[in-house]
Amino acid sequence: MRIWNKKGFVFAAACLASMAIDYQASANSGNNSEAKMVEGDYRRMHHALDNLRAARIELLASEHNHGGWRERAILATDNAIHETENAMNWR
């Protein structure tokens, strides 16, 4: 098994973890005005969305399905992309 085949899956997991940390940090910062918080959330969400799309490309380029894990990672990444887009369009 080549290590570079795993990098897409690891990248997707890191992106999801980054999104969770950013979400928690923005939720815990209650002293910010709503306008400032929304502006920061969108900047971070755009960045997370770009990372999720890049992770999806890496997963699709992987040569081996790794017992179904690659396919499930692609589906989870697709879901994360969809949910992030929905969150950005919410208002």
XYZ file of N, CA and C in Angstrom:
273
model
N 0.847 -1.173 0.000
C 0.000 0.000 0.000
C 0.893 1.236 0.000
N 0.619 2.128 -0.883
C 1.411 3.352 -0.977
C 0.829 4.428 -0.074
N 1.690 5.190 0.571
C 1.257 6.208 1.528
C 0.475 7.323 0.850
N 0.807 7.658 -0.397
C 0.120 8.768 -1.052
C -1.313 8.433 -1.372
N -1.703 7.157 -1.374
C -3.094 6.792 -1.580
C -3.946 7.184 -0.379
N -3.324 7.272 0.784
C -4.045 7.606 2.011
C -4.181 9.106 2.222
N -3.397 9.907 1.488
C -3.358 11.334 1.790
C -4.697 12.025 1.555
N -5.464 11.590 0.597
C -6.767 12.200 0.371
C -7.708 11.978 1.537
N -7.708 10.755 2.056
C -8.566 10.448 3.200
C -8.130 11.241 4.423
N -6.843 11.310 4.651
C -6.317 12.071 5.788
C -6.621 13.555 5.608
N -6.490 14.047 4.388
C -6.786 15.453 4.106
C -8.256 15.764 4.384
N -9.158 14.882 3.971
C -10.589 15.089 4.224
C -10.877 15.104 5.727
N -10.270 14.187 6.458
C -10.480 14.143 7.910
C -9.941 15.407 8.568
N -8.794 15.887 8.097
C -8.226 17.115 8.665
C -9.116 18.314 8.369
N -9.693 18.364 7.190
C -10.597 19.467 6.842
C -11.829 19.456 7.731
N -12.390 18.274 7.935
C -13.573 18.175 8.787
C -13.244 18.574 10.222
N -12.085 18.158 10.704
C -11.676 18.541 12.056
C -11.474 20.049 12.152
N -10.892 20.641 11.113
C -10.682 22.082 11.094
C -12.004 22.834 11.120
N -12.986 22.322 10.373
C -14.307 22.949 10.369
C -14.936 22.881 11.754
N -14.801 21.748 12.423
C -15.384 21.598 13.756
C -14.732 22.547 14.752
N -13.418 22.694 14.672
C -12.710 23.596 15.576
C -13.119 25.043 15.313
N -13.208 25.430 14.028
C -13.620 26.790 13.686
C -15.050 27.060 14.133
N -15.923 26.070 13.977
C -17.313 26.244 14.393
C -17.383 26.430 15.904
N -16.657 25.603 16.637
C -16.673 25.701 18.099
C -16.091 27.039 18.557
N -15.024 27.480 17.924
C -14.409 28.759 18.299
C -15.362 29.918 18.038
N -16.067 29.881 16.902
C -16.991 30.975 16.608
C -18.211 30.916 17.520
N -18.637 29.729 17.922
C -19.776 29.599 18.828
C -19.416 30.081 20.231
N -18.165 29.909 20.624
C -17.729 30.305 21.960
C -17.399 31.791 22.070
N -17.318 32.484 20.966
C -16.964 33.902 21.011
C -18.241 34.740 21.047
N -18.909 34.732 22.165
C -20.179 35.428 22.319
C -20.055 36.930 22.393
N -18.879 37.490 22.559
C -18.696 38.936 22.690
C -18.689 39.657 21.353
N -18.559 38.932 20.238
C -18.520 39.559 18.913
C -19.920 39.964 18.492
N -19.986 41.016 17.702
C -21.274 41.382 17.129
C -21.650 40.325 16.092
N -22.939 40.206 15.803
C -23.403 39.186 14.860
C -22.819 39.416 13.470
N -22.726 40.663 13.041
C -22.191 40.957 11.707
C -20.739 40.517 11.587
N -19.948 40.786 12.608
C -18.539 40.398 12.583
C -18.406 38.883 12.585
N -19.240 38.192 13.375
C -19.183 36.742 13.450
C -19.574 36.120 12.109
N -20.615 36.632 11.448
C -21.044 36.099 10.160
C -19.941 36.278 9.124
N -19.311 37.442 9.104
C -18.231 37.695 8.161
C -17.098 36.691 8.356
N -16.703 36.449 9.591
C -15.643 35.495 9.874
C -16.040 34.075 9.546
N -17.297 33.713 9.831
C -17.776 32.367 9.524
C -17.732 32.104 8.028
N -18.168 33.072 7.234
C -18.171 32.860 5.792
C -16.751 32.724 5.250
N -15.832 33.511 5.761
C -14.438 33.401 5.305
C -13.905 32.012 5.608
N -14.150 31.551 6.807
C -13.686 30.215 7.193
C -14.433 29.124 6.439
N -15.709 29.329 6.225
C -16.491 28.320 5.513
C -16.064 28.221 4.051
N -15.752 29.347 3.421
C -15.233 29.315 2.051
C -13.917 28.544 2.008
N -13.059 28.795 2.981
C -11.779 28.094 3.054
C -12.008 26.585 3.262
N -12.904 26.247 4.161
C -13.206 24.833 4.414
C -13.792 24.176 3.173
N -14.667 24.882 2.463
C -15.273 24.341 1.253
C -14.218 24.078 0.185
N -13.288 24.991 0.025
C -12.188 24.779 -0.922
C -11.369 23.544 -0.538
N -11.096 23.387 0.752
C -10.333 22.229 1.217
C -11.104 20.929 1.013
N -12.399 20.948 1.253
C -13.211 19.746 1.037
C -13.223 19.352 -0.435
N -13.342 20.324 -1.306
C -13.322 20.027 -2.747
C -11.972 19.469 -3.186
N -10.899 20.012 -2.626
C -9.559 19.491 -2.941
C -9.401 18.066 -2.410
N -9.931 17.799 -1.229
C -9.858 16.448 -0.662
C -10.630 15.466 -1.525
N -11.776 15.891 -2.037
C -12.587 15.024 -2.895
C -11.814 14.647 -4.164
N -11.122 15.613 -4.745
C -10.319 15.352 -5.943
C -9.230 14.326 -5.633
N -8.563 14.477 -4.485
C -7.521 13.530 -4.096
C -8.094 12.133 -3.875
N -9.247 12.052 -3.241
C -9.883 10.746 -3.010
C -10.261 10.084 -4.324
N -10.794 10.859 -5.256
C -11.166 10.301 -6.556
C -9.948 9.818 -7.333
N -8.810 10.459 -7.137
C -7.589 10.090 -7.847
C -6.894 8.876 -7.235
N -7.316 8.482 -6.049
C -6.703 7.331 -5.392
C -6.969 6.070 -6.208
N -5.981 5.193 -6.271
C -6.077 4.012 -7.133
C -6.798 2.837 -6.488
N -6.873 2.776 -5.204
C -7.401 1.605 -4.516
C -8.533 2.023 -3.586
N -9.555 1.170 -3.449
C -10.718 1.501 -2.615
C -10.488 1.182 -1.136
N -9.438 0.465 -0.812
C -9.083 0.165 0.577
C -10.250 -0.470 1.340
N -10.816 -1.497 0.757
C -11.891 -2.231 1.428
C -13.169 -1.415 1.580
N -13.406 -0.463 0.709
C -14.613 0.350 0.767
C -14.446 1.666 1.504
N -13.324 1.860 2.177
C -13.112 3.090 2.945
C -13.012 4.314 2.047
N -12.377 4.174 0.902
C -12.244 5.313 -0.009
C -13.617 5.768 -0.497
N -14.448 4.805 -0.865
C -15.800 5.133 -1.335
C -16.608 5.839 -0.239
N -16.515 5.335 0.981
C -17.236 5.968 2.101
C -16.672 7.357 2.403
N -15.368 7.529 2.260
C -14.766 8.843 2.484
C -15.247 9.836 1.423
N -15.384 9.393 0.184
C -15.891 10.261 -0.882
C -17.332 10.673 -0.584
N -18.159 9.706 -0.170
C -19.550 10.021 0.178
C -19.627 10.988 1.356
N -18.788 10.777 2.369
C -18.777 11.674 3.531
C -18.311 13.074 3.121
N -17.343 13.142 2.233
C -16.854 14.439 1.754
C -17.926 15.139 0.928
N -18.621 14.380 0.067
C -19.731 14.959 -0.694
C -20.792 15.524 0.240
N -21.112 14.776 1.293
C -22.097 15.241 2.267
C -21.608 16.504 2.979
N -20.332 16.528 3.352
C -19.769 17.703 4.022
C -19.795 18.921 3.099
N -19.503 18.729 1.824
C -19.571 19.824 0.854
C -21.004 20.348 0.764
N -21.951 19.425 0.640
C -23.368 19.802 0.535
C -23.828 20.561 1.780
N -23.492 20.054 2.959
C -23.907 20.701 4.202
C -23.246 22.073 4.377
N -21.996 22.207 3.962
C -21.306 23.487 4.061
C -21.944 24.504 3.124
N -22.281 24.078 1.903
C -22.961 24.976 0.972
C -24.321 25.398 1.519
N -25.067 24.452 2.117
C -26.357 24.784 2.722
C -26.186 25.790 3.859
N -25.170 25.592 4.671
C -24.927 26.504 5.789
C -24.602 27.907 5.284
N -23.842 27.995 4.205
C -23.469 29.296 3.654
C -24.668 30.005 3.036
N -25.639 29.241 2.544
C -26.829 29.820 1.923
C -27.941 30.101 2.914
N -27.779 29.654 4.155
C -28.810 29.825 5.179
C -28.896 31.279 5.597
N -30.070 31.788 5.727
C -30.348 33.133 6.242
C -31.797 33.398 6.128
